[in-house]
Each structure stands twice: as C-alpha cells, then as structure tokens.
Coordinates of C-alpha atoms in Angstrom, one line a residue:
M1 CA -25.5 -49.3 23.5
T2 CA -26.0 -53.2 23.5
G3 CA -23.8 -56.1 22.6
R4 CA -25.3 -57.2 25.7
R5 CA -27.5 -54.2 25.6
R6 CA -28.1 -52.7 22.1
Q7 CA -26.0 -54.1 22.3
V8 CA -27.5 -49.8 22.5
P9 CA -27.5 -25.6 12.0
E10 CA -29.6 -23.9 13.7
G11 CA -31.5 -21.3 11.7
R12 CA -30.1 -17.8 11.5
T13 CA -31.4 -14.9 13.4
H14 CA -32.7 -12.2 11.1
A15 CA -33.4 -8.6 11.9
R16 CA -36.9 -7.6 13.0
R17 CA -39.4 -6.9 10.2
N18 CA -42.5 -5.0 10.0
G19 CA -45.6 -7.1 9.5
L20 CA -48.3 -9.1 11.1
L21 CA -46.2 -10.5 13.9
L22 CA -43.6 -8.7 16.0
G23 CA -41.7 -10.6 18.6
G24 CA -44.2 -13.3 18.6
A25 CA -47.2 -11.1 19.3
V26 CA -50.2 -10.5 16.9
V27 CA -50.2 -6.8 15.8
T28 CA -53.4 -6.6 13.8
A29 CA -56.9 -5.7 14.5
G30 CA -58.1 -9.2 14.0
A31 CA -61.1 -10.8 15.6
I32 CA -59.3 -12.5 18.5
A33 CA -62.1 -13.6 20.8
A34 CA -60.7 -15.9 23.5
A35 CA -57.6 -17.5 24.8
V36 CA -57.3 -21.3 25.0
T37 CA -54.7 -21.7 27.7
L38 CA -52.7 -24.9 27.5
W39 CA -50.2 -24.0 30.2
P40 CA -50.5 -25.9 33.5
S41 CA -51.5 -24.2 36.7
G42 CA -50.6 -27.1 39.0
G43 CA -49.2 -30.6 39.2
G44 CA -51.6 -32.4 36.9
A45 CA -52.9 -32.0 33.4
P46 CA -55.0 -28.9 33.6
P47 CA -58.4 -28.3 32.1
V48 CA -58.5 -26.1 28.9
R49 CA -59.6 -22.7 30.0
V50 CA -61.5 -20.4 27.5
G51 CA -62.2 -16.8 28.4
T52 CA -63.4 -13.8 26.4
S53 CA -60.9 -11.0 25.8
A54 CA -61.4 -7.4 24.9
T55 CA -57.9 -6.9 23.7
S56 CA -55.4 -8.5 21.4
P57 CA -52.3 -10.2 22.9
T58 CA -50.5 -6.8 22.5
G59 CA -53.1 -5.0 24.6
S60 CA -54.7 -3.1 21.8
P61 CA -58.5 -3.0 21.4
V62 CA -60.1 -5.4 19.0
P63 CA -63.6 -5.4 17.6
S64 CA -66.3 -7.4 19.4
P65 CA -66.4 -11.0 18.1
T66 CA -69.0 -12.0 15.6
A67 CA -71.3 -14.8 16.2
T68 CA -71.1 -15.9 12.6
Y69 CA -68.5 -18.5 13.4
P70 CA -68.1 -20.6 16.5
L71 CA -65.0 -20.1 18.6
S72 CA -62.1 -22.1 17.1
Q73 CA -60.6 -25.1 18.9
A74 CA -56.9 -25.8 19.3
P75 CA -55.6 -28.1 16.5
R76 CA -54.7 -31.7 17.3
T77 CA -51.1 -32.2 16.2
I78 CA -48.1 -34.4 17.1
P79 CA -46.4 -33.0 19.0
A80 CA -49.3 -30.9 20.4
V81 CA -48.9 -27.2 20.1
R82 CA -48.1 -25.6 23.4
E83 CA -50.3 -22.5 23.2
F84 CA -53.3 -21.5 21.1
T85 CA -55.3 -18.3 21.1
A86 CA -58.7 -19.1 19.8
A87 CA -60.7 -16.8 17.5
R88 CA -64.0 -16.7 15.5
G89 CA -63.6 -17.0 11.8
P90 CA -63.7 -19.3 8.9
G91 CA -60.1 -20.7 9.4
W92 CA -58.0 -21.5 6.3
R93 CA -57.9 -24.3 3.9
P94 CA -56.0 -24.8 0.6
A95 CA -58.0 -23.5 -2.3
P96 CA -57.4 -22.9 -6.1
G97 CA -55.3 -19.8 -6.6
G98 CA -53.7 -20.1 -3.2
R99 CA -49.9 -19.6 -2.9
V100 CA -47.0 -19.8 -0.6
V101 CA -45.0 -16.6 -0.4
V102 CA -41.8 -15.8 1.6
D103 CA -40.5 -12.6 2.9
D104 CA -37.0 -13.9 3.1
A105 CA -35.3 -15.8 0.2
A106 CA -33.7 -18.1 2.7
L107 CA -37.1 -19.8 3.2
A108 CA -37.4 -20.8 -0.4
D109 CA -36.9 -24.5 0.4
E110 CA -39.5 -24.5 3.2
G111 CA -41.9 -22.6 1.0
Q112 CA -41.5 -24.9 -2.0
L113 CA -41.9 -28.0 0.2
L114 CA -45.1 -26.7 1.8
A115 CA -46.5 -25.6 -1.5
G116 CA -46.1 -29.0 -3.0
E117 CA -47.6 -30.7 0.0
L118 CA -50.7 -28.6 0.1
G119 CA -51.2 -28.3 -3.7
L120 CA -50.4 -24.6 -3.8
A121 CA -48.3 -22.5 -6.0
Y122 CA -45.0 -21.2 -4.9
A123 CA -44.7 -17.5 -5.6
G124 CA -41.4 -16.6 -3.8
Q125 CA -40.9 -13.1 -2.5
T126 CA -44.3 -11.7 -3.4
G127 CA -46.8 -9.7 -1.3
A128 CA -49.3 -12.0 0.4
R129 CA -53.0 -11.8 -0.6
A130 CA -56.1 -13.6 0.5
G131 CA -55.8 -17.4 0.5
D132 CA -52.0 -17.3 0.7
V133 CA -49.5 -18.7 3.3
E134 CA -46.7 -16.3 4.1
L135 CA -43.4 -17.3 5.7
D136 CA -41.0 -14.9 7.4
V137 CA -37.9 -15.0 9.7
T138 CA -38.1 -12.2 12.1
G139 CA -37.2 -11.3 15.7
G140 CA -34.9 -13.0 18.1
G141 CA -34.9 -15.8 20.7
N142 CA -35.4 -19.6 20.4
Q143 CA -34.5 -20.5 16.8
E144 CA -36.9 -23.4 16.9
S145 CA -39.9 -21.3 18.1
Y146 CA -42.6 -20.1 15.8
V147 CA -45.9 -18.2 15.6
L148 CA -48.7 -19.4 13.3
T149 CA -51.6 -17.0 12.7
V150 CA -54.7 -17.8 10.8
Q151 CA -56.6 -14.5 10.1
N152 CA -58.4 -12.6 7.4
G153 CA -58.4 -15.7 5.0
R154 CA -54.6 -16.2 5.1
V155 CA -51.9 -17.8 7.1
R156 CA -48.7 -16.3 8.4
I157 CA -45.8 -18.4 9.9
D158 CA -43.2 -16.4 11.6
G159 CA -40.2 -17.2 13.8
P160 CA -36.7 -16.0 14.7
G161 CA -35.0 -19.0 12.8
E162 CA -35.6 -21.0 9.7
A163 CA -36.0 -24.2 11.8
G164 CA -38.8 -22.6 13.7
V165 CA -40.6 -21.5 10.6
F166 CA -40.2 -25.0 9.2
Y167 CA -41.8 -26.4 12.3
G168 CA -44.7 -24.0 11.8
T169 CA -45.2 -25.4 8.3
R170 CA -45.3 -28.9 9.8
T171 CA -48.1 -27.7 12.1
L172 CA -50.0 -26.3 9.2
K173 CA -49.6 -29.5 7.2
Q174 CA -50.9 -31.6 10.1
E175 CA -53.8 -29.2 10.7
V176 CA -54.9 -29.5 7.0
H177 CA -54.2 -33.2 6.8
G178 CA -56.0 -34.0 10.1
G179 CA -59.1 -31.8 9.7
G180 CA -59.1 -30.2 6.3
A181 CA -58.5 -26.7 7.6
A182 CA -56.3 -24.7 9.9
P183 CA -58.4 -23.1 12.7
E184 CA -58.8 -19.4 13.1
G185 CA -56.4 -18.1 15.8
V186 CA -52.8 -18.0 16.8
V187 CA -50.4 -20.8 17.7
R188 CA -47.3 -20.0 19.7
D189 CA -45.0 -23.0 20.0
A190 CA -41.5 -24.1 20.8
P191 CA -39.8 -27.3 22.0
D192 CA -38.8 -27.9 25.6
K193 CA -35.7 -30.0 24.7
A194 CA -33.2 -29.1 22.2
R195 CA -32.1 -32.6 21.0
R196 CA -34.9 -34.9 19.6
G197 CA -33.6 -37.9 17.8
L198 CA -33.7 -41.4 16.3
M199 CA -30.6 -43.5 16.1
L200 CA -30.2 -46.4 13.6
D201 CA -27.7 -49.2 13.9
I202 CA -27.0 -49.6 10.2
A203 CA -23.8 -51.6 10.9
R204 CA -25.4 -54.9 12.0
K205 CA -28.5 -54.5 9.9
Y206 CA -28.3 -53.0 6.5
Y207 CA -31.0 -50.4 5.6
T208 CA -31.5 -49.1 2.1
A209 CA -30.9 -45.5 1.4
G210 CA -34.6 -45.1 0.5
W211 CA -35.8 -46.5 3.8
I212 CA -33.6 -44.1 5.7
E213 CA -34.8 -41.2 3.6
D214 CA -38.4 -42.2 4.4
R215 CA -37.5 -42.0 8.1
I216 CA -36.1 -38.6 7.7
R217 CA -39.3 -37.4 6.1
E218 CA -41.3 -38.9 9.0
L219 CA -39.0 -37.3 11.6
G220 CA -39.2 -33.9 9.9
D221 CA -43.0 -33.9 10.1
L222 CA -42.8 -34.8 13.8
K223 CA -40.3 -31.9 14.5
Y224 CA -37.4 -34.2 15.3
N225 CA -34.0 -32.6 14.6
E226 CA -31.5 -35.5 14.7
I227 CA -30.9 -38.8 13.1
G228 CA -27.9 -40.9 14.3
L229 CA -26.1 -43.5 12.1
H230 CA -24.1 -46.1 13.9
F231 CA -22.4 -47.4 10.8
S232 CA -19.3 -49.3 12.2
D233 CA -19.4 -52.4 14.5
D234 CA -18.2 -55.9 14.7
Q235 CA -20.7 -57.2 12.1
G236 CA -20.2 -54.5 9.4
F237 CA -18.9 -51.2 8.2
R238 CA -21.6 -49.8 6.0
I239 CA -20.4 -46.6 4.3
E240 CA -18.0 -46.3 1.4
S241 CA -14.5 -45.4 2.4
S242 CA -11.6 -43.9 0.4
S243 CA -9.1 -44.0 3.2
H244 CA -9.7 -47.7 4.1
P245 CA -11.8 -49.4 1.4
E246 CA -10.6 -52.8 2.7
I247 CA -12.9 -52.5 5.8
V248 CA -16.2 -51.7 3.9
S249 CA -18.9 -54.4 3.9
A250 CA -20.3 -55.8 0.7
Q251 CA -23.7 -54.2 1.5
H252 CA -23.1 -50.5 2.2
L253 CA -24.2 -47.0 1.4
T254 CA -22.2 -45.1 -1.2
K255 CA -21.0 -41.6 -0.4
A256 CA -23.4 -40.3 -3.1
E257 CA -26.3 -42.0 -1.2
V258 CA -25.1 -40.6 2.0
K259 CA -24.9 -37.1 0.5
T260 CA -28.5 -37.4 -0.6
I261 CA -29.5 -38.5 3.0
V262 CA -27.5 -35.6 4.5
D263 CA -29.0 -33.0 2.1
L264 CA -32.6 -34.3 2.6
A265 CA -32.1 -34.2 6.4
A266 CA -30.6 -30.6 6.2
G267 CA -33.6 -29.5 4.3
R268 CA -35.8 -30.6 7.2
H269 CA -33.5 -29.1 9.8
I270 CA -32.3 -32.5 10.9
N271 CA -28.7 -33.1 11.8
V272 CA -27.1 -36.5 10.8
V273 CA -25.0 -37.6 13.8
P274 CA -22.5 -40.3 12.8
E275 CA -20.9 -42.8 15.1
I276 CA -17.7 -44.8 14.7
D277 CA -17.5 -46.6 17.9
S278 CA -14.1 -47.3 19.5
P279 CA -12.1 -48.8 21.0
G280 CA -14.7 -51.6 21.2
H281 CA -17.1 -52.6 18.4
L282 CA -14.3 -52.4 15.8
G283 CA -14.7 -56.0 14.6
A284 CA -15.3 -55.0 10.9
V285 CA -12.1 -52.9 10.9
I286 CA -10.1 -55.5 12.8
A287 CA -11.2 -58.3 10.3
A288 CA -9.2 -56.5 7.7
H289 CA -6.4 -55.6 10.1
P290 CA -6.0 -58.7 12.5
D291 CA -2.7 -57.3 13.9
L292 CA -4.9 -54.8 15.8
Q293 CA -6.9 -57.4 17.6
L294 CA -6.8 -57.2 21.4
R295 CA -5.4 -60.4 23.0
N296 CA -4.9 -61.3 26.6
A297 CA -1.7 -62.7 28.2
A298 CA -2.8 -66.2 27.2
G299 CA -3.3 -65.1 23.5
V300 CA -7.1 -65.2 23.7
A301 CA -8.7 -62.7 21.3
F302 CA -11.4 -60.4 22.5
R303 CA -13.9 -59.8 19.7
G304 CA -14.3 -56.3 18.5
A305 CA -11.7 -54.8 20.8
A306 CA -8.7 -53.0 19.4
D307 CA -5.3 -53.2 21.1
I308 CA -5.0 -49.6 22.1
S309 CA -1.4 -50.0 23.1
K310 CA -0.6 -50.0 19.3
P311 CA -0.2 -46.7 17.6
A312 CA -1.6 -48.3 14.4
A313 CA -5.0 -48.7 16.1
A314 CA -5.3 -45.0 16.7
K315 CA -4.1 -44.1 13.2
I316 CA -6.7 -46.1 11.4
V317 CA -9.6 -44.8 13.6
D318 CA -8.3 -41.3 13.2
D319 CA -8.0 -41.8 9.4
L320 CA -11.7 -42.6 9.4
L321 CA -12.7 -39.8 11.7
N322 CA -11.0 -37.3 9.4
E323 CA -12.5 -38.8 6.3
Y324 CA -16.1 -38.8 7.5
A325 CA -15.9 -35.4 9.0
G326 CA -16.1 -34.2 5.4
V327 CA -19.1 -36.5 4.7
F328 CA -21.1 -35.5 7.7
P329 CA -21.1 -31.7 8.1
A330 CA -23.5 -31.4 11.0
P331 CA -22.1 -30.0 14.3
F332 CA -22.5 -33.2 16.4
W333 CA -20.5 -36.4 16.5
H334 CA -20.8 -39.6 18.5
L335 CA -17.5 -41.1 19.7
G336 CA -18.9 -44.3 21.1
G337 CA -16.5 -45.5 23.8
D338 CA -18.7 -48.2 25.3
E339 CA -18.1 -51.9 26.2
Y340 CA -14.4 -52.1 25.8
L341 CA -13.9 -55.7 26.7
A342 CA -10.5 -55.2 28.3
L343 CA -12.3 -53.6 31.2
T344 CA -14.8 -56.4 31.8
V345 CA -12.4 -58.8 33.3
A346 CA -11.5 -59.1 37.0
N347 CA -7.9 -57.7 36.7
P348 CA -7.4 -55.8 33.5
S349 CA -3.7 -55.0 34.2
A350 CA -2.9 -58.7 34.7
S351 CA -4.9 -59.9 31.8
F352 CA -3.5 -57.3 29.4
P353 CA 0.0 -56.5 30.5
Q354 CA 0.6 -54.6 27.2
L355 CA -2.2 -52.2 28.0
A356 CA -1.0 -51.7 31.6
A357 CA 2.5 -51.0 30.4
A358 CA 1.3 -48.4 27.9
A359 CA -0.9 -46.8 30.6
R360 CA 2.1 -46.4 32.9
A361 CA 4.3 -45.1 30.1
K362 CA 1.7 -42.4 29.3
Y363 CA 0.3 -41.5 32.6
G364 CA 2.7 -42.6 35.2
P365 CA 3.4 -45.5 37.6
G366 CA -0.1 -45.5 39.2
A367 CA -2.0 -45.6 35.9
G368 CA -4.2 -48.5 34.8
V369 CA -6.0 -49.8 31.8
A370 CA -9.1 -47.6 32.5
D371 CA -6.7 -44.5 32.2
L372 CA -5.5 -45.7 28.9
A373 CA -9.1 -46.2 27.6
T374 CA -10.0 -42.7 28.9
G375 CA -6.9 -41.3 27.1
W376 CA -8.0 -43.0 23.9
L377 CA -11.4 -41.3 24.1
D378 CA -9.8 -38.0 24.8
D379 CA -7.5 -38.4 21.8
R380 CA -10.3 -39.1 19.4
A381 CA -12.2 -36.1 20.8
N382 CA -9.2 -34.0 20.0
V383 CA -9.4 -35.1 16.4
M384 CA -13.1 -34.2 16.1
R385 CA -12.6 -31.0 18.1
G386 CA -10.3 -29.9 15.3
H387 CA -13.3 -30.2 13.0
G388 CA -15.4 -28.0 15.2
R389 CA -17.7 -30.8 16.5
T390 CA -19.7 -31.1 19.7
M391 CA -19.1 -34.6 20.9
R392 CA -20.9 -37.2 22.9
A393 CA -19.9 -40.7 24.2
W394 CA -21.8 -43.6 25.8
N395 CA -22.0 -43.3 29.6
D396 CA -20.0 -46.5 30.2
G397 CA -17.1 -45.1 28.3
F398 CA -16.6 -42.5 31.1
Y399 CA -14.4 -44.5 33.5
Q400 CA -13.7 -43.6 37.1
T401 CA -9.9 -43.1 36.7
S402 CA -7.2 -41.5 38.6
A403 CA -4.6 -40.4 36.1
A404 CA -6.8 -39.5 33.0
Q405 CA -10.1 -37.7 33.0
P406 CA -12.7 -37.5 30.2
A407 CA -12.6 -34.2 28.4
K408 CA -15.0 -31.7 30.1
D409 CA -16.8 -30.9 26.9
L410 CA -17.9 -34.5 26.2
Q411 CA -21.7 -34.9 26.5
V412 CA -23.0 -38.1 28.1
A413 CA -25.1 -40.4 25.9
Y414 CA -26.7 -42.3 28.9
W415 CA -28.2 -45.6 28.0
T416 CA -27.6 -48.1 30.7
G417 CA -27.1 -48.9 34.4
K418 CA -26.5 -52.6 33.7
E419 CA -23.0 -52.6 32.4
I420 CA -19.9 -53.1 34.6
G421 CA -18.9 -49.9 36.3
A422 CA -22.0 -48.0 35.1
R423 CA -22.7 -45.1 37.4
L424 CA -25.9 -43.3 38.3
P425 CA -26.8 -40.3 36.0
E426 CA -26.3 -38.0 39.0
A427 CA -22.6 -38.8 38.9
Y428 CA -22.3 -37.1 35.6
L429 CA -24.9 -34.4 36.2
S430 CA -23.5 -33.3 39.5
A431 CA -20.1 -32.9 37.8
G432 CA -21.8 -30.4 35.4
R433 CA -21.9 -32.6 32.3
Q434 CA -24.7 -32.3 29.8
L435 CA -26.6 -35.5 29.1
I436 CA -28.7 -37.0 26.3
N437 CA -31.2 -39.6 27.4
Y438 CA -31.0 -43.0 25.6
N439 CA -32.6 -44.8 28.5
D440 CA -32.5 -48.6 27.5
E441 CA -35.5 -49.3 29.6
F442 CA -37.8 -47.1 27.4
L443 CA -35.9 -46.0 24.3
Y444 CA -34.1 -49.2 23.0
Y445 CA -35.6 -51.1 20.2
V446 CA -33.3 -54.2 20.0
L447 CA -34.1 -56.5 17.2
G448 CA -34.9 -60.1 18.3
Q449 CA -35.3 -58.9 22.0
P450 CA -32.1 -60.5 23.3
Q451 CA -31.3 -60.9 27.0
T452 CA -33.9 -58.8 28.9
F453 CA -34.8 -56.4 26.1
V454 CA -38.4 -56.1 25.0
Y455 CA -39.7 -53.9 22.2
P456 CA -40.7 -50.5 23.8
T457 CA -44.2 -49.2 23.3
G458 CA -45.5 -45.8 22.6
Q459 CA -48.0 -46.1 25.5
R460 CA -45.3 -46.8 28.0
I461 CA -43.2 -43.9 26.9
Y462 CA -46.3 -41.6 26.8
E463 CA -47.5 -42.6 30.2
Q464 CA -44.4 -43.3 32.2
W465 CA -41.3 -41.7 30.7
T466 CA -40.0 -38.1 30.9
P467 CA -36.6 -36.7 29.9
R468 CA -35.6 -36.9 33.6
V469 CA -36.1 -40.7 33.6
V470 CA -32.6 -41.5 32.6
R471 CA -31.9 -44.8 34.1
G472 CA -34.5 -47.5 34.8
T473 CA -37.8 -46.0 35.8
A474 CA -36.7 -43.4 38.4
A475 CA -36.4 -39.7 37.5
V476 CA -33.3 -37.6 38.5
P477 CA -33.9 -34.5 40.6
A478 CA -35.6 -31.6 38.9
R479 CA -32.6 -29.4 39.5
Y480 CA -30.8 -31.3 36.7
D481 CA -33.5 -30.8 34.1
G482 CA -31.5 -28.0 32.3
Q483 CA -28.5 -30.3 31.8
I484 CA -30.6 -33.0 30.1
L485 CA -30.5 -31.8 26.5
G486 CA -33.2 -34.2 25.1
G487 CA -33.7 -37.8 24.2
V488 CA -32.9 -40.3 21.4
F489 CA -34.8 -43.5 20.4
A490 CA -32.3 -46.1 19.4
V491 CA -32.8 -49.1 17.0
W492 CA -30.2 -51.8 17.4
G493 CA -29.6 -54.7 15.1
D494 CA -28.5 -57.5 17.5
R495 CA -30.5 -60.0 15.6
P496 CA -30.7 -58.4 12.2
N497 CA -33.1 -60.9 10.6
A498 CA -35.6 -60.8 13.4
Q499 CA -37.5 -58.0 11.5
T500 CA -37.6 -56.6 8.0
Q501 CA -37.0 -52.9 7.6
D502 CA -40.6 -52.4 7.0
Q503 CA -41.4 -54.1 10.3
V504 CA -39.0 -51.9 12.0
A505 CA -40.7 -48.8 10.6
A506 CA -44.1 -50.1 11.8
G507 CA -42.7 -51.0 15.2
I508 CA -41.1 -47.7 16.0
R509 CA -44.0 -45.6 14.6
M510 CA -45.9 -44.9 17.8
P511 CA -42.8 -44.8 20.1
L512 CA -41.4 -42.0 18.0
R513 CA -44.7 -40.1 18.3
A514 CA -44.9 -40.6 22.0
L515 CA -41.3 -39.6 22.5
V516 CA -41.4 -36.3 20.6
Q517 CA -44.5 -35.3 22.5
K518 CA -42.6 -35.8 25.8
L519 CA -39.6 -33.9 24.5
W520 CA -41.6 -31.0 23.0
D521 CA -43.8 -30.3 26.0
P522 CA -42.8 -30.8 29.6
R523 CA -46.3 -30.9 30.9
P524 CA -48.4 -34.0 31.4
P525 CA -50.2 -34.7 28.1
A526 CA -53.7 -33.3 27.8
L527 CA -54.9 -36.3 25.8
S528 CA -55.2 -39.9 27.0
W529 CA -53.2 -42.6 25.3
A530 CA -56.3 -43.7 23.3
Q531 CA -57.0 -40.1 22.2
F532 CA -53.3 -39.6 21.3
R533 CA -53.3 -42.8 19.2
Q534 CA -56.5 -41.7 17.4
S535 CA -54.8 -38.5 16.6
A536 CA -51.8 -40.3 15.2
D537 CA -54.0 -42.6 13.1
R538 CA -55.9 -39.5 11.7
L539 CA -52.7 -37.6 10.9
G540 CA -50.9 -40.5 9.3

C-alpha cells in the first residue's frame, strides 16, 4: 500500500429462451448489411474493416440492404465495445410511449434503473413492441457478456447473466447520452479481465457516504465491478463497530450508511471489498488497547504494529473480521498484511525476542519472525475462509519463510517493488498464484504526493500501462496473463488535507476511464488519447 508508499455475485445462468438472440447470435431477418470488425489482425491497432454481407451472423439469408439509411457506425463508449456489426436503419432513440420490458423478473432492478435514466416507462414482464427496450437473461457462458441489438425500431439486450445485461444497459445509456440515439446494428461485448476496481483509503481521510455513493454510480456506468474500502489504519477506524466501539473514530460511517452503500453497489453489480489491515496499520485499534503495541527489546514502540506474540492481538482482529463479515456480504476480502515494521529492521529476532520466541514455540527451533507473521496472515485467512470469502493480501505480506507458507488460495494484491523484501511478480505467478494489479507506478493516487509519488494521469495509463505491467514499467511474460485477474486504482490518504473529496473525484476521473478501457479490451486502443478524452467529455 503506502505508509511509505500508499502508504498503498455474479449473475445467475438462466435457461435458454426463444427470442431475438440465441447464444449471442442474431436470429431475425433484419437488415444486417456489414460487419465492422474491431478485432486486431496483428500487433498494432488495426483499421476498422467494413464489408458487405449477404447473410446474418447465423448464416441465414437476409434481404438486400436499403439505401434509405447510411451504414451505421460503431458507438463511442467507455469502455469501447469490442465488436459491432453495422446495419442500415434509423437506429433507436427514447420517444414518448417507449417502455423498458423484461423477460425475467430478476431484471426488474436493471429495467427500472434504465427506464428512469432514459425517461421511459417501466412495464415489467410485458411483450415488447416498437419503441421498447427489452431485457433478457438467456444462454450460457461469461456472466459479464452481453449482446445489444438495435433493429426494427426497438432494442434488445441479452446475456447469460444479470451483470452482463446490466452492462448492456450502460452501453445503451452512453449511446443515447453521447449521440442522442443508439445506432442500428449489433454489439457483442465482454470484459477481458474479471476484476475491475477502485480502492478508497477512508481510514486516513474521511469521505462522506454520499460521496462514496456517487463514486459507485460512476463506477457502475463504466462497468467496474469492485470498490474497496480500506477503513482501518493508524489514523482512524471509520465504520461503526458493535464488538469494539472503543476503537471507532469520531468521524465514521454508521452501519446503516454502509448498508446503503453495499445495497447501491449490489444493484450495479459491484462488490464492496473491505480491508482491515493487520498486523501492521493497526494504530487506531492499538490506541484504545496500548497493551497490544509492539515494542522492541529496548522498549521502543513501533507505530501501528501489533505484538503478534500476544493472543489478545489475534482475538481483537478476529472479533472485527467476524463482525464485518456480516456487514459486507460480497465474496471478496482484503487481509492487508503489508509493512509489518518488525520485519523492517536488520535483525528482527534480536530486536523483538518475544516474537522470535513465539515463532520457535509455534513452528520449531529454526523459525523466525517472518514465519510468525506468515502464520498470522494464515490464521486470519482461516477466519474469513469460514465465511466463504476469496481473499487477497498485499504482495509484501508474502514473506520468504522456511517454516510457514502463505495459504495457497491467497491472491496477491501486487502494489510495490520498493519495499524491503519485495519480490518480482514472477515469483508469485510462477508459483501458480493469481494476482491483482495495483501497480503503484501507474495506479496509486497518494494525496499530497509524498516521497516519490506523483498523481497518475489517465494518459499515462492509456498509453503505457497494460494489466501485465505489474511492477514499475515492465510487463511480465504473456504466459502469465491468465493469472492476472485484473487491476485496481487505489486512492491513499497519506496527507488527507492535500485535496478535498471533490478534488479527489476530479483527479481520478480520467485515470478511472483509462484504466477500465485497458481492463475491458486487451487490444491497443483504437482512439488516440485526444479522441478518448473527447469521448469522455461528451459522455460526461
């Protein structure tokens, strides 16, 4: 994370249905006239190729295109759609009498949201007619994929999961907002990377619930699916607690406010990923429990670090993990694990004899402090594994130890190569671990720009970063691409008064847009940065 650095449900698959789309293919006798191919044929950004077609994508004959309308052009959205089949026709725009209808009651939330955004009526499970938007869950495959068809004066958005259908509504919203109408034709779209997130350090800088809700709305429209809340650190503990109310900061979110945030995020298919960092960054907890403070042999206190030789330190953290497992129901959890100050000294065993003794007692005569810290992380993982969570930890919390090894199912949140003992990404990937990219060179927005941090720009992400650029500016080998689950843009509050929350929102606006483009589509962007920025300004 930082300190010195930042320091730093998926939709359900439904049975196939009869209708306009089957398995992602158009099954109508529409006037599909040409395919605009957006897939690359080589190493660089390819030209868009347009060619006439005598058959539909399913191979069935279609009528000759009429010259009444020009051939449609692919919509400009963020992220850009990955495939568009052009056609001749009037397209679609919201009009009086238009409705949103759903073929599955599970899509009521998506349908009502879209209807309100486009000024349409919501008609529920009713047959579609001219002017309507129809939503359906059908088929199998990637739950975040969708097909959006504009034909015969209506729109149909179809996908195997509710999340994919929701993303299709975001594309339609952007099409209408950016150009007034959705172009005639078919969009087929899906993300390249499964994890697309923003992380907020709300421990060191307090953000209002309303501001966080606005970020969730923004993320949803950009097809992000994760927001992280780092809510415990040395400077504050920012969410109401019933198990340990004594640790909570004066400025904090109530559990009622958190529920509103979680529910809003769930409605936009965004998981809220909490982080209670330990065994470092526990200063707010230790302030109320000074007996848990880590001290060296000379009695010098190490800020934020818990003395993990004491069972009481584990108990209070486990109390909090169990409590907040009920507050944050999403399947993902961040355990932290970084920057434990006991391991930043030249000889941890000599400096902290109590930790060395505890390590030997638990793991044998050859064990050291790093083994004890690894065991701490594994024990916390066991607590959250009992709640069915998929867990991640910062890369510098994975120590090279002999007696204890990090649990095999822990995902690596890789942020730095600058910390003591930080290993190359390949060390984790070659061991078979999955990794989430938090690269502090590109994806760290550290308030006040301490040390060597500078505010990242959208242009630099857009032009120089890819998900394989995990550490610094170099990419890991392509063979590891499948183990890189995605990326997260992190906002850290090292100097919390350096920016207001509104300045933060403005500062991260273009980086968020650039990042999701690179996570959604693995190809070099078709637009220049200037063109991409113009699209962002037009779309809002």
